Coordinates of C-alpha atoms and ligand atoms in Angstrom, one line a residue:
M13 CA 0.0 0.0 0.0
A14 CA 1.3 3.4 -0.9
D15 CA 2.3 5.8 1.9
T16 CA -0.1 8.6 2.9
L17 CA 2.3 11.6 2.8
I18 CA -0.3 14.2 3.7
K19 CA -3.0 13.6 6.3
V20 CA -5.9 15.8 7.2
D21 CA -8.0 15.9 10.4
L22 CA -11.6 16.9 9.5
S23 CA -12.2 18.1 13.1
Q24 CA -9.3 20.5 12.9
S25 CA -9.1 23.9 11.2
A26 CA -7.2 23.6 7.8
F27 CA -5.3 26.7 8.9
E28 CA -3.6 24.6 11.5
N29 CA -2.3 22.0 9.0
D30 CA 1.1 23.2 7.6
M31 CA 0.9 20.7 4.7
I32 CA -2.1 22.7 3.4
H33 CA -2.1 26.1 1.6
N34 CA -4.7 28.4 0.0
R35 CA -2.7 30.7 -2.3
W36 CA -0.2 30.2 -5.1
H37 CA 3.3 31.4 -4.5
P38 CA 6.8 30.0 -5.4
D39 CA 8.1 30.6 -1.9
I40 CA 5.7 28.1 -0.3
P41 CA 8.0 25.4 1.0
M42 CA 7.6 21.8 -0.2
A43 CA 5.4 19.9 2.3
V44 CA 6.9 16.6 1.3
T45 CA 9.4 15.4 -1.4
V46 CA 9.1 12.3 -3.6
K47 CA 11.1 10.7 -6.4
P48 CA 10.0 10.2 -10.1
G49 CA 8.3 6.8 -10.2
D50 CA 6.9 7.1 -6.6
D51 CA 3.2 6.6 -5.9
F52 CA 1.7 8.0 -2.8
I53 CA -1.6 9.2 -1.2
L54 CA -2.5 12.8 -0.3
E55 CA -5.6 13.5 1.8
C56 CA -7.6 16.7 1.2
V57 CA -10.2 18.7 3.1
D58 CA -13.2 19.9 1.0
W59 CA -12.4 23.2 -0.9
T60 CA -14.0 25.4 1.9
G61 CA -12.2 23.6 4.7
G62 CA -15.4 22.2 6.2
Q63 CA -17.5 25.4 6.2
I64 CA -20.6 23.6 4.7
K65 CA -22.5 21.2 6.9
N66 CA -24.7 18.2 6.2
D67 CA -28.0 19.8 7.2
D68 CA -31.1 21.5 5.6
S69 CA -30.2 25.1 5.8
A70 CA -28.2 27.1 3.2
A71 CA -27.1 29.8 5.7
D72 CA -23.6 28.3 5.6
V73 CA -23.5 28.7 1.8
R74 CA -24.8 32.3 2.1
D75 CA -22.2 33.2 4.8
V76 CA -19.3 31.2 3.4
N77 CA -15.9 33.0 3.7
L78 CA -14.6 32.8 0.2
S79 CA -11.3 34.4 1.0
H80 CA -10.4 31.0 2.7
V81 CA -10.6 28.9 -0.5
H82 CA -9.3 26.7 -1.9
F83 CA -7.5 24.6 0.7
L84 CA -4.9 22.5 -1.2
S85 CA -2.7 19.7 0.0
G86 CA 0.9 20.1 -0.9
P87 CA 3.1 21.3 -2.4
V88 CA 4.8 18.0 -3.3
G89 CA 8.4 18.4 -4.4
V90 CA 9.7 16.0 -7.0
E91 CA 13.4 15.3 -7.0
G92 CA 15.1 16.4 -10.2
A93 CA 12.2 18.5 -11.5
E94 CA 13.3 21.8 -13.1
P95 CA 11.6 24.6 -14.9
G96 CA 10.7 23.6 -18.5
D97 CA 10.1 19.9 -17.6
L98 CA 6.7 18.2 -17.7
L99 CA 5.5 16.6 -14.5
V100 CA 3.4 13.5 -15.4
V101 CA 0.8 12.8 -12.8
E102 CA -1.3 9.6 -13.0
L103 CA -4.4 9.7 -10.9
L104 CA -4.4 6.1 -9.7
D105 CA -7.5 6.4 -7.6
I106 CA -9.6 8.9 -5.7
G107 CA -12.1 8.4 -2.9
A108 CA -14.1 9.8 0.0
F109 CA -13.3 9.1 3.6
P110 CA -15.3 6.2 5.1
Q111 CA -16.5 8.4 7.9
Q112 CA -17.8 11.1 5.5
Q113 CA -19.8 9.5 2.7
W114 CA -21.5 12.7 1.5
G115 CA -20.9 15.9 -0.4
F116 CA -22.6 19.2 -1.0
N117 CA -23.7 21.3 -3.9
G118 CA -24.9 24.9 -3.6
F119 CA -25.6 28.2 -5.3
F120 CA -23.8 31.2 -3.8
S121 CA -25.8 34.3 -3.0
K122 CA -25.3 37.0 -5.7
Q123 CA -23.9 39.2 -2.9
N124 CA -21.3 36.6 -1.9
G125 CA -19.8 34.7 -4.9
G126 CA -22.6 34.6 -7.5
G127 CA -22.4 32.1 -10.3
F128 CA -23.3 31.3 -13.8
L129 CA -27.0 31.8 -13.4
T130 CA -26.8 34.2 -10.4
D131 CA -29.4 36.6 -11.9
H132 CA -31.9 33.7 -12.0
F133 CA -30.9 32.3 -8.6
P134 CA -29.7 35.2 -6.5
Q135 CA -30.3 33.5 -3.2
A136 CA -28.0 30.9 -1.5
Q137 CA -29.4 27.3 -1.7
K138 CA -27.9 23.9 -1.0
S139 CA -28.4 20.2 -1.6
I140 CA -26.6 17.3 0.2
W141 CA -25.6 14.2 -1.8
D142 CA -25.1 10.9 -0.2
F143 CA -22.7 8.3 -1.6
E144 CA -23.6 4.7 -2.1
G145 CA -20.3 3.2 -3.5
L146 CA -20.1 4.5 -7.0
F147 CA -23.5 6.1 -6.9
T148 CA -24.9 9.3 -5.4
K149 CA -28.4 10.6 -4.6
S150 CA -29.9 13.5 -2.7
R151 CA -32.7 13.9 -0.3
H152 CA -33.1 17.5 -1.7
V153 CA -33.4 16.3 -5.4
P154 CA -35.5 13.2 -5.7
G155 CA -35.8 11.1 -8.8
V156 CA -32.2 11.0 -9.8
R157 CA -29.3 8.7 -9.0
Y158 CA -26.1 8.4 -11.0
A159 CA -22.5 7.1 -11.0
G160 CA -19.9 9.7 -9.9
L161 CA -17.1 10.7 -12.2
I162 CA -14.8 11.5 -9.3
H163 CA -12.0 14.0 -9.9
P164 CA -10.0 16.8 -8.4
G165 CA -11.4 20.2 -9.3
L166 CA -8.0 21.8 -8.7
I167 CA -4.5 20.4 -9.4
G168 CA -1.3 22.1 -10.6
C169 CA 2.3 23.2 -9.9
L170 CA 3.6 26.3 -8.2
P171 CA 4.2 29.3 -10.5
S172 CA 7.5 31.0 -10.9
Q173 CA 7.8 34.6 -9.5
D174 CA 7.6 35.9 -13.1
L175 CA 4.5 33.9 -13.9
L176 CA 2.9 35.0 -10.6
N177 CA 3.7 38.6 -11.4
T178 CA 2.0 38.2 -14.8
W179 CA -1.1 36.7 -13.2
N180 CA -1.4 39.5 -10.7
A181 CA -0.8 42.3 -13.2
R182 CA -3.3 41.1 -15.9
E183 CA -6.1 40.2 -13.3
Q184 CA -5.7 43.6 -11.6
A185 CA -6.0 45.4 -15.0
L186 CA -9.3 43.5 -15.5
I187 CA -10.6 44.5 -12.0
D188 CA -9.7 48.1 -12.7
T189 CA -12.1 48.2 -15.6
N190 CA -15.0 47.9 -13.0
P191 CA -13.7 47.8 -9.5
T192 CA -17.0 48.0 -7.7
R193 CA -18.8 45.2 -9.6
V194 CA -20.8 42.6 -7.7
P195 CA -19.7 39.8 -8.0
P196 CA -16.2 41.1 -8.8
L197 CA -14.5 40.5 -12.1
A198 CA -11.5 38.8 -10.4
N199 CA -10.1 38.4 -6.9
P200 CA -6.8 40.2 -6.1
P201 CA -4.4 38.9 -3.4
F202 CA -5.9 39.0 0.1
P203 CA -3.2 38.5 2.7
A204 CA -5.5 38.5 5.8
T205 CA -6.6 34.9 5.3
A206 CA -3.7 33.6 3.3
H207 CA -2.4 30.2 4.5
M208 CA 1.1 29.7 3.1
G209 CA 1.9 26.2 4.5
R210 CA 5.1 26.2 6.5
L211 CA 6.1 29.8 5.7
K212 CA 6.3 31.9 8.8
G213 CA 7.1 35.5 9.9
E214 CA 8.3 38.1 7.4
A215 CA 8.7 35.6 4.6
K216 CA 5.1 34.6 5.0
A217 CA 3.9 38.2 5.1
K218 CA 5.7 39.0 1.8
A219 CA 4.4 35.9 0.0
A220 CA 0.9 36.4 1.4
A221 CA 0.7 40.0 0.1
E222 CA 1.2 38.8 -3.5
G223 CA 0.0 35.1 -3.4
A224 CA -2.4 34.5 -6.2
R225 CA -5.9 33.4 -5.3
T226 CA -6.8 29.9 -6.3
V227 CA -10.1 30.6 -8.0
P228 CA -9.3 30.8 -11.7
P229 CA -7.6 28.2 -13.9
R230 CA -4.3 29.5 -15.2
E231 CA -1.4 28.3 -17.4
H232 CA -0.4 25.7 -14.7
G233 CA -3.8 24.1 -14.6
G234 CA -5.1 25.0 -11.2
N235 CA -8.9 25.3 -10.7
C236 CA -9.9 23.9 -14.1
D237 CA -12.9 21.9 -12.8
I238 CA -12.7 19.4 -15.7
K239 CA -15.0 16.5 -14.9
D240 CA -13.1 14.2 -17.2
L241 CA -9.8 14.6 -15.3
S242 CA -10.9 11.7 -13.3
R243 CA -9.3 8.7 -11.6
G244 CA -7.3 6.8 -14.2
S245 CA -6.4 9.9 -16.2
K246 CA -2.8 11.0 -16.8
I247 CA -1.9 14.7 -16.8
Y248 CA 1.2 16.5 -18.1
F249 CA 1.9 19.6 -16.2
P250 CA 4.3 22.4 -17.0
V251 CA 7.0 22.9 -14.3
Y252 CA 8.0 26.4 -13.4
V253 CA 10.1 26.0 -10.2
K254 CA 12.8 23.6 -9.0
G255 CA 11.0 20.6 -7.5
A256 CA 7.7 21.4 -9.4
G257 CA 5.6 21.8 -6.2
L258 CA 2.4 19.9 -7.1
S259 CA -0.7 20.7 -5.1
V260 CA -4.2 19.2 -5.2
G261 CA -7.6 19.8 -3.7
D262 CA -11.3 20.7 -4.4
L263 CA -12.3 17.0 -4.8
H264 CA -15.6 16.4 -6.6
F265 CA -17.7 13.2 -6.5
S266 CA -19.4 14.3 -9.7
Q267 CA -19.9 17.5 -11.8
G268 CA -21.6 18.7 -15.0
D269 CA -19.5 20.4 -17.6
G270 CA -19.1 24.1 -16.7
E271 CA -19.6 23.5 -12.9
I272 CA -22.4 26.0 -13.5
T273 CA -23.6 26.0 -9.9
F274 CA -20.1 27.3 -8.7
C275 CA -20.6 26.0 -5.1
G276 CA -19.8 23.9 -6.9
A277 CA -19.9 20.3 -8.1
I278 CA -20.6 17.6 -5.5
E279 CA -17.9 18.9 -3.2
M280 CA -16.2 16.5 -0.8
A281 CA -13.2 15.8 1.4
G282 CA -11.2 12.7 0.5
W283 CA -7.9 11.2 -0.7
V284 CA -6.0 11.0 -4.0
H285 CA -3.6 8.2 -4.8
M286 CA -1.2 9.3 -7.5
K287 CA 2.1 8.5 -9.2
V288 CA 4.6 11.0 -10.7
E289 CA 7.1 10.9 -13.5
L290 CA 9.2 13.5 -15.3
I291 CA 9.7 14.4 -19.0
K292 CA 12.9 16.5 -19.0
E293 CA 12.5 19.7 -21.0
G294 CA 9.1 18.4 -22.0
M295 CA 7.5 21.9 -22.4
S296 CA 9.7 22.8 -25.4
K297 CA 9.8 19.2 -26.8
Y298 CA 6.0 19.1 -27.1
G299 CA 5.2 22.9 -27.3
I300 CA 3.2 22.8 -24.1
R301 CA 1.9 26.0 -22.6
N302 CA -1.1 24.7 -20.7
P303 CA -1.5 21.1 -19.2
I304 CA -2.7 18.3 -21.4
F305 CA -4.2 15.1 -20.2
R306 CA -5.3 11.6 -21.3
P307 CA -8.7 10.5 -20.0
S308 CA -9.6 7.6 -17.7
P309 CA -10.3 4.2 -19.3
I310 CA -13.2 3.9 -16.8
T311 CA -16.1 6.4 -16.9
P312 CA -19.8 6.2 -16.2
H313 CA -21.5 4.8 -19.3
Y314 CA -24.6 6.7 -20.4
N315 CA -25.8 6.2 -24.0
D316 CA -28.9 8.2 -24.3
Y317 CA -29.2 12.0 -23.9
L318 CA -31.6 14.8 -24.4
I319 CA -29.5 17.5 -26.0
F320 CA -30.5 21.1 -25.4
E321 CA -29.4 23.8 -27.8
G322 CA -28.7 27.5 -27.0
I323 CA -27.7 30.4 -29.1
S324 CA -26.1 33.7 -28.4
V325 CA -29.3 35.7 -27.9
D326 CA -29.8 36.5 -24.3
E327 CA -32.9 36.4 -22.0
A328 CA -33.9 39.9 -23.1
G329 CA -33.7 39.0 -26.7
T330 CA -30.5 41.0 -27.3
Q331 CA -28.3 39.6 -30.1
H332 CA -24.6 38.9 -29.1
Y333 CA -21.8 38.1 -31.5
L334 CA -20.6 34.5 -31.3
D335 CA -20.8 34.6 -27.5
V336 CA -20.5 31.0 -26.2
H337 CA -21.1 32.1 -22.6
V338 CA -24.5 33.5 -23.5
A339 CA -25.2 30.5 -25.7
Y340 CA -24.4 27.9 -23.0
R341 CA -26.5 29.9 -20.5
Q342 CA -29.5 29.6 -22.9
A343 CA -28.9 25.8 -23.3
C344 CA -28.9 25.5 -19.5
L345 CA -32.0 27.6 -19.0
N346 CA -33.8 25.6 -21.7
A347 CA -32.9 22.4 -19.8
I348 CA -34.1 23.8 -16.5
E349 CA -37.4 24.9 -18.0
Y350 CA -37.9 21.4 -19.5
L351 CA -37.2 19.7 -16.2
T352 CA -39.8 21.9 -14.3
K353 CA -42.5 20.2 -16.5
F354 CA -41.9 17.0 -14.5
G355 CA -42.4 18.7 -11.2
Y356 CA -38.8 19.7 -10.3
S357 CA -38.4 23.2 -8.9
R358 CA -36.1 25.4 -11.0
A359 CA -33.5 25.1 -8.2
Q360 CA -33.6 21.3 -8.2
A361 CA -33.2 21.3 -12.0
Y362 CA -30.2 23.7 -11.7
A363 CA -28.7 21.4 -9.1
I364 CA -29.0 18.4 -11.4
L365 CA -27.2 20.3 -14.2
G366 CA -24.4 21.3 -11.8
T367 CA -23.8 17.9 -10.4
A368 CA -24.7 15.1 -12.8
P369 CA -22.4 13.9 -15.6
V370 CA -23.9 16.5 -18.0
Q371 CA -21.8 17.3 -21.1
G372 CA -21.4 20.8 -22.5
H373 CA -20.3 21.3 -26.0
I374 CA -19.3 24.3 -28.1
S375 CA -21.1 23.1 -31.2
G376 CA -20.6 26.1 -33.6
V377 CA -18.6 29.3 -33.3
V378 CA -18.5 30.4 -37.0
D379 CA -22.1 31.0 -38.1
I380 CA -22.4 34.7 -37.5
P381 CA -23.9 36.1 -35.4
N382 CA -24.9 33.1 -33.3
A383 CA -22.7 30.7 -31.4
C384 CA -24.4 27.4 -30.7
A385 CA -23.8 25.6 -27.4
T386 CA -25.3 22.3 -26.5
L387 CA -26.0 20.6 -23.2
F388 CA -26.2 16.8 -23.1
L389 CA -28.5 15.6 -20.3
P390 CA -28.2 11.8 -19.8
T391 CA -31.8 10.4 -19.6
E392 CA -30.7 7.3 -17.7
I393 CA -29.9 9.2 -14.5
F394 CA -33.6 9.7 -14.0
E395 CA -35.8 7.1 -12.2
F396 CA -38.6 7.9 -14.7
D397 CA -38.9 8.6 -18.4
I398 CA -38.0 12.2 -19.2
R399 CA -38.1 11.9 -23.0
P400 CA -40.8 13.8 -24.9
N401 CA -43.8 11.9 -26.2
A402 CA -47.2 12.6 -27.7
N403 CA -49.0 12.4 -24.3
G404 CA -46.9 15.2 -22.8
P405 CA -44.9 15.0 -19.5
T406 CA -46.3 13.3 -16.4
K407 CA -45.5 15.1 -13.2
F408 CA -43.5 12.6 -11.2
L409 CA -42.6 15.0 -8.5
K410 CA -44.6 17.6 -6.6
G411 CA -42.0 20.3 -6.4
D412 CA -43.0 23.9 -6.6
V413 CA -41.4 26.2 -9.1
D414 CA -38.8 28.5 -7.4
V415 CA -39.1 26.9 -4.0
P416 CA -35.6 26.8 -2.7
L417 CA -33.8 23.5 -2.0
A418 CA -32.4 24.1 1.4
P419 CA -33.1 27.9 1.9
D420 CA -30.7 30.4 3.4
L421 CA -32.6 30.6 6.7
Ligands
ZN8 ZN1 -15.1 22.3 -6.4

């Protein structure tokens, strides 16, 4: 059995674990060191560090402190890794802890986090998902049960100082175009709640002042939230610092493409068993600027889908030019409207799209002025027939439109 190199205690604050950090900075010391060819296990807290509880109120989602996220386990130093190499990471297995067989999905309040459909769902709401081996179901969203495509939402290597400076400069320039926007355009460094692993004193203060937030995906990978980066996949990461400094967290039991609910997929604490190798000077050999990966040979197998189309004309009827963000939003809203005909509340339908193995595709981006995005909803995850037929939909559920899942009370 592989060694567990980083352990977490779910009853302890993540700030007290010096093998965890919540910002990106090259000065964060390696928590552990491994050799190419080693396999090992890292344990992870959930992305919020345990702020969200298994109960029926969304007050915790409404009041979540987003400056704490994401709590990452690492960095793992790899002997011999140098800038310009590729770090090859094979995700051998991923799991939840036996004592915590559940995860959460939520929508942030528009005032604290927002999300893809925040104008339609401005209130915080939450659903709890129980795990049954490979499968998950929710007391808040009846009528669906599906196999999880378990994956880390966030994984990547430490940036160099140059790369970090680039990130901070370009994101601040974006914030400066509308500094008072709610939700904000991006999140600048926020030293007050920075957790920099083992860094202490002045060195910590300096790094915390410029440590990049973990929210966006960047050149190193990071918070990509790619559902297909699941157990069994192999990822090729650019290396920017000596030792690479691999960190991982934000484990998801399952997620739809886009992670549209933002808080988030089915979020969970758990463990990752991984193996690392190096490809010396691999970045230039293969022309790699962002990570690439190979998928798992084992994925949930759904054959039948209802596929919803969306175009880049927004809810007010305004024409946008080839805007895939607007188009995907329309595809999602069309799927939500459809699911309400079976008795789901709009919030329950949104939760399904955020958590189930829903596929999102950019189907067309050249047919001016409309982009076409498609959302693939697997029909086999439902415990009843959701396909259209001549008799019209039968209400299988007695949900009320716009009744919150677990409200923010
Ligand atoms: Zn997540």
